[in-house]
Tab-separated table of C-alpha atoms in Angstrom:
chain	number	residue	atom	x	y	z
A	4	UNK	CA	80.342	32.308	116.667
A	5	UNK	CA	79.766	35.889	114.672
A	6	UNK	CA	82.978	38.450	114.617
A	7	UNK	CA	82.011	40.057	117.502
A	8	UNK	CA	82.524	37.383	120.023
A	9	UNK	CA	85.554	36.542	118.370
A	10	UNK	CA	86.944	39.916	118.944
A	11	UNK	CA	85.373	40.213	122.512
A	12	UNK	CA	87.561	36.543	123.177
A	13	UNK	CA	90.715	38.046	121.645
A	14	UNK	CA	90.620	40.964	123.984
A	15	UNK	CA	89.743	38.298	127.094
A	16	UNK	CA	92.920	36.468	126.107
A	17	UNK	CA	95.292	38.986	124.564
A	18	UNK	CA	96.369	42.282	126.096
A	19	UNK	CA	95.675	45.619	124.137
A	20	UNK	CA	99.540	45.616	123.540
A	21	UNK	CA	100.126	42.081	122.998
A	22	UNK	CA	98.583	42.272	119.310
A	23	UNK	CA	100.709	44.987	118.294
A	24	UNK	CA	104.185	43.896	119.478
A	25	UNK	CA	102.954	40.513	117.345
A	26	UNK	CA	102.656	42.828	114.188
A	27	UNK	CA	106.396	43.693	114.517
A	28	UNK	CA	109.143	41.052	113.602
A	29	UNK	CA	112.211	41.471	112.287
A	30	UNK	CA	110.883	45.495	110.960
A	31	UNK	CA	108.049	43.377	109.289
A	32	UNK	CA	104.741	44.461	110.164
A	33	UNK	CA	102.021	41.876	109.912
A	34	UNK	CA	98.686	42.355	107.904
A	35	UNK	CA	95.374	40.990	108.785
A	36	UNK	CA	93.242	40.643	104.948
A	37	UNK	CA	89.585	39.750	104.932
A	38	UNK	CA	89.396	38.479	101.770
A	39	UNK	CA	87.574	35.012	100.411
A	40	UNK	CA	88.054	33.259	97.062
A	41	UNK	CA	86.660	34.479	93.906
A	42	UNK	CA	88.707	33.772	90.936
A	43	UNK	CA	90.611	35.258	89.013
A	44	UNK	CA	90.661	38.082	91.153
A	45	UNK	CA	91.638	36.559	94.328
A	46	UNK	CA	92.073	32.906	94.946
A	47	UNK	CA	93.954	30.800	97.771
A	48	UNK	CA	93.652	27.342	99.151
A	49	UNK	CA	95.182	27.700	102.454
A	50	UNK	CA	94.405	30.942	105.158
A	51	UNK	CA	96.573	32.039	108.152
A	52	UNK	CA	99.651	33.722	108.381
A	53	UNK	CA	102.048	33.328	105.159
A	54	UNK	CA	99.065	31.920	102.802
A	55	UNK	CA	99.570	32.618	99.243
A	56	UNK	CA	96.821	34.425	97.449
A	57	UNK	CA	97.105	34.319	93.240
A	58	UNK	CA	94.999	36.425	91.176
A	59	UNK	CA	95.185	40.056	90.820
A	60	UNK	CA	94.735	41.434	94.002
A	61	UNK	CA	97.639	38.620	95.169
A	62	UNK	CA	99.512	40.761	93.022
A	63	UNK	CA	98.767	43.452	94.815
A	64	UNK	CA	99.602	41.787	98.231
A	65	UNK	CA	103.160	40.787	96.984
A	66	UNK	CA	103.941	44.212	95.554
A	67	UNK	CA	102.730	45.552	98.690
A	68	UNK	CA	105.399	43.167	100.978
A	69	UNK	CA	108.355	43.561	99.103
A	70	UNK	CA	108.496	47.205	99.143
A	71	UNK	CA	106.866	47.979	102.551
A	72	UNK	CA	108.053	45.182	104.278
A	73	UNK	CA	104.222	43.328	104.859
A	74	UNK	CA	103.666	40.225	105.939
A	75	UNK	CA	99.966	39.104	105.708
A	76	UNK	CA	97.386	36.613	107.899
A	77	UNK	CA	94.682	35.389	105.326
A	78	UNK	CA	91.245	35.622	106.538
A	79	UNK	CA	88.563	34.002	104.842
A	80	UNK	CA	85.162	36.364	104.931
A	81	UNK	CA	82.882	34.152	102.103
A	82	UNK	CA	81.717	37.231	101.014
A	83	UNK	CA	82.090	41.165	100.457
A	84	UNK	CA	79.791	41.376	103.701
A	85	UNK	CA	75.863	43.488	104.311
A	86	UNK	CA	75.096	46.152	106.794
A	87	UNK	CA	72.299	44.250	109.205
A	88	UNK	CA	69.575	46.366	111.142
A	89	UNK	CA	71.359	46.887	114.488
A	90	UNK	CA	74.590	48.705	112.748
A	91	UNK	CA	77.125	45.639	112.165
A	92	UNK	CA	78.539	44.238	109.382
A	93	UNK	CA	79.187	40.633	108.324
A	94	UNK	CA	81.717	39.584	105.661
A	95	UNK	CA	85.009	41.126	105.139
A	96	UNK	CA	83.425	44.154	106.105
A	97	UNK	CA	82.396	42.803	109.109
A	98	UNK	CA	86.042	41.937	110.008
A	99	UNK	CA	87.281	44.950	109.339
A	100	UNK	CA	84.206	46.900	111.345
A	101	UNK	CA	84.729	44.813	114.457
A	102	UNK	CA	88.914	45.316	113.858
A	103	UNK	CA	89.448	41.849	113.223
A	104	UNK	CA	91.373	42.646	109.912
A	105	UNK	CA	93.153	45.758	108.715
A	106	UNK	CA	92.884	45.656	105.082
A	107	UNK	CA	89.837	44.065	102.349
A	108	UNK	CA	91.001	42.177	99.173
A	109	UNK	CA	88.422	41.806	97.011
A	110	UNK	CA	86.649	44.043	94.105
A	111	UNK	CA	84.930	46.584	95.535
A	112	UNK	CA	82.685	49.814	94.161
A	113	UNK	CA	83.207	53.225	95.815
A	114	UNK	CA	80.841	53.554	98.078
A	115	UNK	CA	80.178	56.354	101.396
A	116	UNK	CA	78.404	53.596	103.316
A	117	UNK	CA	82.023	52.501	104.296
A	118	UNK	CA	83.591	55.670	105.312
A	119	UNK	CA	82.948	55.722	108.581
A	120	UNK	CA	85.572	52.788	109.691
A	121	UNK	CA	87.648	51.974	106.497
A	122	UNK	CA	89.587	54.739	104.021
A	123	UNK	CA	88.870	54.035	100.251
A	124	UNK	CA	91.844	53.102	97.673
A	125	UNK	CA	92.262	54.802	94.425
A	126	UNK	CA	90.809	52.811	91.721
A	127	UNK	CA	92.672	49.787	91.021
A	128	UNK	CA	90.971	48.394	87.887
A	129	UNK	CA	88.296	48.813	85.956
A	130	UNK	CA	85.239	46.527	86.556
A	131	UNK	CA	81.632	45.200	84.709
A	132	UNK	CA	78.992	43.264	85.872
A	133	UNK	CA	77.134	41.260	83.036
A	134	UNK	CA	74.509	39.121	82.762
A	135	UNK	CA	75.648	34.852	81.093
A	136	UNK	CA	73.016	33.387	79.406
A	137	UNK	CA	73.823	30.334	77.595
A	138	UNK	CA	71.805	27.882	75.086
A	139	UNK	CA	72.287	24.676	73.435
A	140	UNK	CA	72.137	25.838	69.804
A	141	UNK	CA	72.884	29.590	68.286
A	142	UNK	CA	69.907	28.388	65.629
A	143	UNK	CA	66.292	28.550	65.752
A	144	UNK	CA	64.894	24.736	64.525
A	145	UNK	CA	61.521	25.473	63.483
A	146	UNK	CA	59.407	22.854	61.689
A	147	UNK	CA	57.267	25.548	59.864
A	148	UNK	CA	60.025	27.578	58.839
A	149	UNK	CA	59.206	27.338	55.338
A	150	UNK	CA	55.590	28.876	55.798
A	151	UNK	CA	57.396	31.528	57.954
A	152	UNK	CA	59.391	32.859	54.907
A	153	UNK	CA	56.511	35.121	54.721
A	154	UNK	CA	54.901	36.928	57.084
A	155	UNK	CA	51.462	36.171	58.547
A	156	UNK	CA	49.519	38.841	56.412
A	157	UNK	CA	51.251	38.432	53.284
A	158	UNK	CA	49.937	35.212	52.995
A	159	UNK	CA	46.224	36.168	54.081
A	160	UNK	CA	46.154	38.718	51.420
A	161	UNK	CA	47.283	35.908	48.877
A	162	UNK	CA	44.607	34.081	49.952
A	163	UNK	CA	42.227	36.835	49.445
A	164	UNK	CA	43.701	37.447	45.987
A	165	UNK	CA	43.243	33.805	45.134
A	166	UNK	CA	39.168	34.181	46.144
A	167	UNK	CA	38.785	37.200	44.784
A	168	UNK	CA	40.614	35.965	41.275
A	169	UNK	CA	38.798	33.344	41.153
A	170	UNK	CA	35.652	35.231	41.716
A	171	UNK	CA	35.989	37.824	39.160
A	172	UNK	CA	37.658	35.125	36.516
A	173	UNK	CA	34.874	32.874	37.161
A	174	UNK	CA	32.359	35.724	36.824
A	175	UNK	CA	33.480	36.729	33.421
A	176	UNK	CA	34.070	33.116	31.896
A	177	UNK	CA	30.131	32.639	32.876
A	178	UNK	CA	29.020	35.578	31.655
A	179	UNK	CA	30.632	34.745	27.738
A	180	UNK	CA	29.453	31.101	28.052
A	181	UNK	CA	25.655	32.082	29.853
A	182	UNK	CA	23.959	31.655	26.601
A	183	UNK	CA	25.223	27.811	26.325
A	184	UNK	CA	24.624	27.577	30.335
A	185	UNK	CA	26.862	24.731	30.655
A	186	UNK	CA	28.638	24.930	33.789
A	187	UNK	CA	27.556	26.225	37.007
A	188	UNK	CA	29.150	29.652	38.002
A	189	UNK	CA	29.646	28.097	41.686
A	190	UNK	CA	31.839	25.129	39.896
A	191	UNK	CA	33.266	27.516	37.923
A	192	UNK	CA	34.488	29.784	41.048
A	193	UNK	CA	36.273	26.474	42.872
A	194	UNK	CA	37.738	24.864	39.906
A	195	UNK	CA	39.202	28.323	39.147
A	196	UNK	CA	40.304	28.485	42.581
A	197	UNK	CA	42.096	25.166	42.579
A	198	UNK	CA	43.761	26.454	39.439
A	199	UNK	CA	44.841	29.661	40.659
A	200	UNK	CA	46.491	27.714	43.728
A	201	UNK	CA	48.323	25.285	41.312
A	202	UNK	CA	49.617	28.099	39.415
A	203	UNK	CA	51.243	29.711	42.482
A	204	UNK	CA	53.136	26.858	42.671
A	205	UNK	CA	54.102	27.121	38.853
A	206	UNK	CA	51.706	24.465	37.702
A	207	UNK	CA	51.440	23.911	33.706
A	208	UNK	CA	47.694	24.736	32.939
A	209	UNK	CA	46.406	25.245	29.464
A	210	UNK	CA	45.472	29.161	29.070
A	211	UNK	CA	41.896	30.217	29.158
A	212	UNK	CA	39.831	30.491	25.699
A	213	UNK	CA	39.063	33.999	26.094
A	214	UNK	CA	40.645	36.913	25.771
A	215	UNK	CA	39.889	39.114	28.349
A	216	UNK	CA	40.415	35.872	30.813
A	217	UNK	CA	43.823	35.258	29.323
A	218	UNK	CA	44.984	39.261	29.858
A	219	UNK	CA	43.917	38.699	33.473
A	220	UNK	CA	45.275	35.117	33.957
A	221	UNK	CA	49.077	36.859	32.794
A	222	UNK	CA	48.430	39.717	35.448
A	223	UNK	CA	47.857	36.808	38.048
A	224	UNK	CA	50.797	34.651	36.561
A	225	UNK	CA	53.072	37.969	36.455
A	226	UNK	CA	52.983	39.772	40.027
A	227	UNK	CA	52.158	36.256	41.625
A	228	UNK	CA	53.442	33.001	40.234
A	229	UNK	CA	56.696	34.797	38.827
A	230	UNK	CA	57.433	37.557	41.029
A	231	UNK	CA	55.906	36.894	44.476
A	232	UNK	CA	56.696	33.312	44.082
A	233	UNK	CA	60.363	33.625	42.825
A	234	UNK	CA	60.432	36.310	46.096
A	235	UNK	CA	59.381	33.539	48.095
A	236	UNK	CA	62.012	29.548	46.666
A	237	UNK	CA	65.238	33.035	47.426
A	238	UNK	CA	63.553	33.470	50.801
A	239	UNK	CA	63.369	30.107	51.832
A	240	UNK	CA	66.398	28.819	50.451
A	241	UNK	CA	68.072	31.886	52.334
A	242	UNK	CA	66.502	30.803	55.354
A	243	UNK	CA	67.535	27.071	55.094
A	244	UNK	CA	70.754	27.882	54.623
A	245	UNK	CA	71.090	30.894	57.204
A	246	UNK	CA	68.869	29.937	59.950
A	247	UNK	CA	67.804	32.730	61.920
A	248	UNK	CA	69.694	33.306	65.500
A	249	UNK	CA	67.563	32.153	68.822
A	250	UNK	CA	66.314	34.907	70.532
A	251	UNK	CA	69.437	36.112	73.179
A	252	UNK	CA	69.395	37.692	76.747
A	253	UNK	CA	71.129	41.130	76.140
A	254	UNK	CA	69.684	42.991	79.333
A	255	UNK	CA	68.611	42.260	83.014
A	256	UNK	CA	65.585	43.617	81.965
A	257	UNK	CA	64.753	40.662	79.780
A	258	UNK	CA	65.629	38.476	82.622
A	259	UNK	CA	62.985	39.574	84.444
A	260	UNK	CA	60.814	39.074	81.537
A	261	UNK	CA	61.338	35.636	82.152
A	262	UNK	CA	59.383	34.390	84.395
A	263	UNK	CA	60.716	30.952	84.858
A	264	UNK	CA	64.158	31.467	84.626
A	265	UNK	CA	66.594	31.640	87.842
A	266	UNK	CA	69.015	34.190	88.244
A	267	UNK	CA	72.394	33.727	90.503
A	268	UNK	CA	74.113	36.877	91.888
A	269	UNK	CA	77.144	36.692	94.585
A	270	UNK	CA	76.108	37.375	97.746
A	271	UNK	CA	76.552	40.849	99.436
A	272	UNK	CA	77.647	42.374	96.331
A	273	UNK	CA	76.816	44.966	94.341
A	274	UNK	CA	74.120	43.721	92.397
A	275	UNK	CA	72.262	42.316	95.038
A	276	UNK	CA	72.211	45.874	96.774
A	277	UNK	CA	70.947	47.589	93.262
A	278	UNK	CA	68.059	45.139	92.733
A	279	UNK	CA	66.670	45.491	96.230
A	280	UNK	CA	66.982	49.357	96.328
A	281	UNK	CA	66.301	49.410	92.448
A	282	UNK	CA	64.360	52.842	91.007
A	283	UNK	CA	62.152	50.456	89.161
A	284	UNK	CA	59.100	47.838	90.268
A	285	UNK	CA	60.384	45.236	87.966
A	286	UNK	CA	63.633	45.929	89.509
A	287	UNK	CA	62.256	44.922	93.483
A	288	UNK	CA	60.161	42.430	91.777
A	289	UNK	CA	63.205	40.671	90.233
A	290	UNK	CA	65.008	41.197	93.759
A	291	UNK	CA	61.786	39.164	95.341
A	292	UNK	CA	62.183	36.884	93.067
A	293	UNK	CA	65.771	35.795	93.714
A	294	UNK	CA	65.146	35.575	97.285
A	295	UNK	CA	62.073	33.207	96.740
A	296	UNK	CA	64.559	30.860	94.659
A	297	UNK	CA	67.107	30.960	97.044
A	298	UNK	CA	69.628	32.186	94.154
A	299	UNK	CA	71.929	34.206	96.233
A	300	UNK	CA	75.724	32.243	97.014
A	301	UNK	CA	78.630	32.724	97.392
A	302	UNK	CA	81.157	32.380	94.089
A	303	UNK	CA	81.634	28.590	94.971
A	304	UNK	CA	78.077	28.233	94.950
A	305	UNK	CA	77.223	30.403	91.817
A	306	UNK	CA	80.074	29.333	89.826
A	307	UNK	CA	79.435	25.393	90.619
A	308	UNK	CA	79.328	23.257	87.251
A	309	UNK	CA	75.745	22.067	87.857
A	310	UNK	CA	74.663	25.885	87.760
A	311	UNK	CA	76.977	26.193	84.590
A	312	UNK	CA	74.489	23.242	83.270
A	313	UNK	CA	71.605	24.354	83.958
A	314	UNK	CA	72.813	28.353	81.791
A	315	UNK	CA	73.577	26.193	79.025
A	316	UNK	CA	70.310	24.291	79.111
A	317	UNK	CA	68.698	28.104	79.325
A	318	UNK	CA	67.198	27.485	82.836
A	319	UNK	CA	69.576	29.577	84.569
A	320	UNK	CA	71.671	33.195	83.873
A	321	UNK	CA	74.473	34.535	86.217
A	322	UNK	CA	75.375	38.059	87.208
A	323	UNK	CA	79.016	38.631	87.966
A	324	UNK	CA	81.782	40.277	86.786
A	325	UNK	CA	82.862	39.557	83.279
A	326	UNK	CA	86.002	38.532	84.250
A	327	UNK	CA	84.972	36.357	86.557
A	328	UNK	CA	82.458	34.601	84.413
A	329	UNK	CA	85.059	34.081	82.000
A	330	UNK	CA	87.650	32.389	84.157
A	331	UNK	CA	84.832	29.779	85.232
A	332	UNK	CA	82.856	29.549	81.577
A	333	UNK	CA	85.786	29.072	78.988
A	334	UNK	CA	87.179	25.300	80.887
A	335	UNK	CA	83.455	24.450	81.014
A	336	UNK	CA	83.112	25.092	77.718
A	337	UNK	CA	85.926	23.015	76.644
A	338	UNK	CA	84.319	19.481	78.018
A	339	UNK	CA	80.533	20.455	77.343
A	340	UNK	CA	79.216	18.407	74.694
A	341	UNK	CA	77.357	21.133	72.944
A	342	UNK	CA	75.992	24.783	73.116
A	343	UNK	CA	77.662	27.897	74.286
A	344	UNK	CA	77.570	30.361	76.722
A	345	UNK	CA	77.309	34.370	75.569
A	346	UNK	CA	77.648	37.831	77.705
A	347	UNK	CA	74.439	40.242	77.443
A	348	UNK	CA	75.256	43.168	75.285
A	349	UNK	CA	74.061	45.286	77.518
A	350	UNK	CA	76.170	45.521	80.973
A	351	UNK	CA	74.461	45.942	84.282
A	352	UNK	CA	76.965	48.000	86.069
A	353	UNK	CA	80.262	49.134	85.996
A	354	UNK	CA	82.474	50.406	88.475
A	355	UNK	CA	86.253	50.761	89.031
A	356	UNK	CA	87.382	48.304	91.866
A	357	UNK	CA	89.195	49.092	95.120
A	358	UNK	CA	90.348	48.039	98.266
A	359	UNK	CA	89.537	49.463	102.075
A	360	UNK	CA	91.692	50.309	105.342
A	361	UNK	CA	90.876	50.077	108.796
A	362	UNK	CA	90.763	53.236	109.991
A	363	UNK	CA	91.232	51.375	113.635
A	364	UNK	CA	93.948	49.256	113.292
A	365	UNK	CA	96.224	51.289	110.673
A	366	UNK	CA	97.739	54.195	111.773
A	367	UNK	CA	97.323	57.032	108.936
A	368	UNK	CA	101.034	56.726	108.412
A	369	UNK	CA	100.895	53.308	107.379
A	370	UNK	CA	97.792	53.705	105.512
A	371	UNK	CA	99.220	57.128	103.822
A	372	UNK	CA	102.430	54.248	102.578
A	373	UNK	CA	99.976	52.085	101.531
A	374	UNK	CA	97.340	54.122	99.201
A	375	UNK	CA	101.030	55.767	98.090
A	376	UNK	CA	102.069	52.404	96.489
A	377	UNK	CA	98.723	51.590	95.386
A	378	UNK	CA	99.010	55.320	93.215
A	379	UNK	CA	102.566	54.404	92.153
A	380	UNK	CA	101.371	50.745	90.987
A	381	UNK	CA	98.877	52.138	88.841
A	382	UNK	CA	100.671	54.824	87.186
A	383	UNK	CA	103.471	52.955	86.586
A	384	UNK	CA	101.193	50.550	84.135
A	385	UNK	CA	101.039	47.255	86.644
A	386	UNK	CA	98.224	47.808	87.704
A	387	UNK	CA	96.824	47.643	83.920
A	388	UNK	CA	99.168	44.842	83.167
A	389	UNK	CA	97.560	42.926	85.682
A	390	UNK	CA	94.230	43.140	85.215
A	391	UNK	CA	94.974	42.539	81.278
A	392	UNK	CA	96.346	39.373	82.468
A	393	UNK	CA	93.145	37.909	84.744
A	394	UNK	CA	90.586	39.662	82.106
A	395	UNK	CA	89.740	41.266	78.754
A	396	UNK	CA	86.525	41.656	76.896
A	397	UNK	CA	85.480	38.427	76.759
A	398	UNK	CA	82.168	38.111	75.032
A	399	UNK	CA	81.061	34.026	75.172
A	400	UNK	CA	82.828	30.381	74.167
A	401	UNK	CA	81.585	27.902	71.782
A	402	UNK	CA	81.618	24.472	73.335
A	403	UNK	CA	84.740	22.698	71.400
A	404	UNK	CA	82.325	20.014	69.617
A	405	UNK	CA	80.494	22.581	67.926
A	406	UNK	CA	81.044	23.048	64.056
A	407	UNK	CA	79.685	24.280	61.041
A	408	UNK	CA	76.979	21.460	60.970
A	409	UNK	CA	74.993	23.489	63.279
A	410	UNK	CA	74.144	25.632	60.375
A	411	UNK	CA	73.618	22.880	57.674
A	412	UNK	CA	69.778	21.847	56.894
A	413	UNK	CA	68.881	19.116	58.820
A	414	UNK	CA	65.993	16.753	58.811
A	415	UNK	CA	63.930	18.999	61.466
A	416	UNK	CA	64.285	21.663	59.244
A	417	UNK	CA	61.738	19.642	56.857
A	418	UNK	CA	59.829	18.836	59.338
A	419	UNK	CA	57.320	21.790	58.139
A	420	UNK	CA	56.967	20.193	54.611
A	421	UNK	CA	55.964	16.607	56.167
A	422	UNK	CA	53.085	17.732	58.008
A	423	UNK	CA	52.172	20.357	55.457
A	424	UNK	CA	51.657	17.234	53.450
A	425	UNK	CA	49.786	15.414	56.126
A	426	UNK	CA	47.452	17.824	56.667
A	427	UNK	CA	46.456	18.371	52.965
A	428	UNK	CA	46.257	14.810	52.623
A	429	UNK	CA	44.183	14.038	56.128
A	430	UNK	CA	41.955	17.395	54.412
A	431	UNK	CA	41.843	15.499	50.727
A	432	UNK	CA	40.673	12.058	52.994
A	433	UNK	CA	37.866	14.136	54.460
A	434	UNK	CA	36.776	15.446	51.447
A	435	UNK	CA	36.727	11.803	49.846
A	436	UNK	CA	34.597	10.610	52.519
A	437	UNK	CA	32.058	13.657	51.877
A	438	UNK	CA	32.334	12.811	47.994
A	439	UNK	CA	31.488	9.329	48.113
A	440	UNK	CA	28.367	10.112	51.246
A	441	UNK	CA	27.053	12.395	48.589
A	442	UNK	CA	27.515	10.346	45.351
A	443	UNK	CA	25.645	7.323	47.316
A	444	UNK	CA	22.811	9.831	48.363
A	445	UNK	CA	22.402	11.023	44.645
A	446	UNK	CA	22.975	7.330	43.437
A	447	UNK	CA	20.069	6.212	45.518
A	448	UNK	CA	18.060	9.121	44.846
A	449	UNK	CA	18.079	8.580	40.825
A	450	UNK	CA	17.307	4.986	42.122
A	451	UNK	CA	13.782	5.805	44.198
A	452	UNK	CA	12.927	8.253	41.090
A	453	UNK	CA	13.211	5.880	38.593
A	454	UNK	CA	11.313	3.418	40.803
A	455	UNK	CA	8.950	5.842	40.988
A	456	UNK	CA	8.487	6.484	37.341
């Protein structure tokens, strides 16, 4: 049964008076909130009349009682509430459309869409919407770390330097010894090759016998083997030690850049209404995506531990309110073996909360009272008080297991030296096999030729 056929049975079974001498006891005039749980802002555990709402808008309520003589019936909505096609409203806006409820409780933005049946509070506090990401280690492991000290062409043009080196060195040694012709200057060019790779790695190698070969063997050994090389044991010890930061999630944008991940959002709020109307494709296309995965809830659905899981396993992010995230993220974080969760730097909206009145079922009087208090709260400082109390600018939590041996090296970060070596030595095995093919082949040749003679 929607709102509307609730209110159509209320006014089958209750007179239009009947509701109205109810709201009066005792000078006490009763309340009807649409609200729904969503800590720390609002939470309850029981609805109906006298039900105790905590949180900061349940501040609100009691300041609101005790000085204007309230009493208030709990409804709960589930959510904020959507405009549909045909004109109605679900949610606690739907309540308070069909005059089922007199007053919302729950963070709202400004909006005009609203006007029409419910007046607008002053802002009560201020509000952002962020994106938690989470991830099982703050370090990058990468097995080839070590190679990665330097970049991709700084190593190509060492390996050009080393061919071209050995080229020119090669050249010159063969032209001083070409009257002797004793060594081949192909030999020549790969032995000096093999040398000048040794001697980047600070290999002891007698010095050549020539002059002019020597002054160009200390230009090799002095921008090279002592500079570049010395450049790169600080860089890599730097990097074992400091291990670069994995790659975060500091904008909706680069959610969307990820193709696989899910993204939760509350239902009916705010965030859901700027993706599907958002300026940009990626924007719609993000939107689309949400709705194919079914990632739309309500807070008990978004905020459920097995969707906290799955952001720390990096599977999953959540867009709420940063206050919000942090009331359900810091316990989890306490009992979580290991990772953490983290806030995107960059926040996807901000807004400053407030409340709505039935334009129906409050007379302007009483709302007049109402938004007066509200005014009153806020510059008297409680207002700020409060939502210091329920927020703050939280930025992540570390699970409580986690310490400093996150950062020490660890056998993975070798990893990149062990099959360094086993490649070289499956490469040195190959070569073997080649050498001893083509020693048999010249073996048996020599053998048929001196046969033959």
């Amino acid at each position: 049964m929607n709102l509307e056929d609730l209110s159509k049975l209320r006014n089958k079974t209750q007179s239009p008076g009947s509701y109205r001498s109810q709201r009066m006891n005792m000078n006490t005039t009763l309340l009807r909130v649409a609200t729904f749980n969503y800590k720390p802002f609002q939470f309850f555990n029981e609805t109906g009349n006298g039900a105790q709402v905590g949180g900061f808008y349940g501040n609100i309520l009691n300041a609101l009682g005790s000085s204007l003589k309230f009493e208030f019936d709990i409804l709960d909505c589930g959510t904020w509430g959507e405009r549909l096609p045909n004109g109605s409203w679900t949610g606690a806006f739907g309540a308070i459309h069909v005059k089922e409820a007199d007053i919302t409780l729950c963070p709202t933005n400004p909006s005009a869409e609203y006007l029409p049946f419910a007046v607008q509070s002053p802002g009560l506090h201020p509000t952002e919407l962020i994106v938690l990401a989470g991830r099982l280690s703050r370090f990058e492991n990468n097995a080839f770390a070590i190679i990665t000290t330097f970049s991709l062409p700084v190593w190509l043009t060492l390996a050009c330097g080393v061919v071209l080196f050995a080229f020119v060195t090669a050249f010159s040694y063969w032209v001083l010894m070409r009257p002797l012709k004793i060594v081949p200057f192909t030999k020549l060019a790969a032995d000096y090759a093999f040398i000048l790779v040794g001697n980047i790695w600070q290999q002891a190698i007698p010095p050549p016998s020539f002059n002019s070969i020597r002054i160009l063997w200390m230009s090799w050994y002095l921008s090279v083997t002592l500079i570049l090389m010395c450049t790169f044991a600080g860089q890599m010890k730097a990097s074992m030690m400091f291990k670069p930061e994995k790659k975060r999630i500091d904008s909706i944008f680069n959610v969307y850049q990820k193709k696989k991940l899910k993204l939760y959002i509350p239902k009916d709020s705010i965030i859901e209404r700027l993706l599907k109307n958002h300026a940009e494709p990626w924007g719609r296309s993000l939107y689309l995506r949400i709705m194919r995965q079914g990632t739309v809830g309500s807070a008990a659905k978004i905020f459920h531990t097995d969707i906290l899981n799955e952001v720390v396993h990096s599977r999953t992010v959540i867009i709420a309110s940063r206050t919000a995230l942090a009331r359900v993220a810091d316990p989890y974080c306490s009992v979580m073996p290991a990772g953490e969760f983290y806030a995107a730097r960059q926040v996807v909206y901000s807004f400053l909360g407030v409340i709505h009145l039935s334009r129906s079922t409050l007379n302007e009087r009483t709302r007049g009272n109402i938004l007066t208090r509200l005014t009153w709260l806020n510059e008297g400082g409680l207002l700020a008080k409060w939502d210091a109390d329920v927020s703050g600018a939280w930025e992540g939590c570390l699970s409580r297991f986690y310490s400093e041996k996150h950062e020490a090296l660890e056998v993975q970060d070798l990893e990149g030296a062990f099959y360094i070596w086993f490649i070289l030595t499956a490469v040195a095995i190959v070569c073997l096999i080649s050498e001893i093919i083509v020693l048999k082949a010249l073996s048996v040749n020599k053998t048929k030729i001196g046969n033959i003679l």
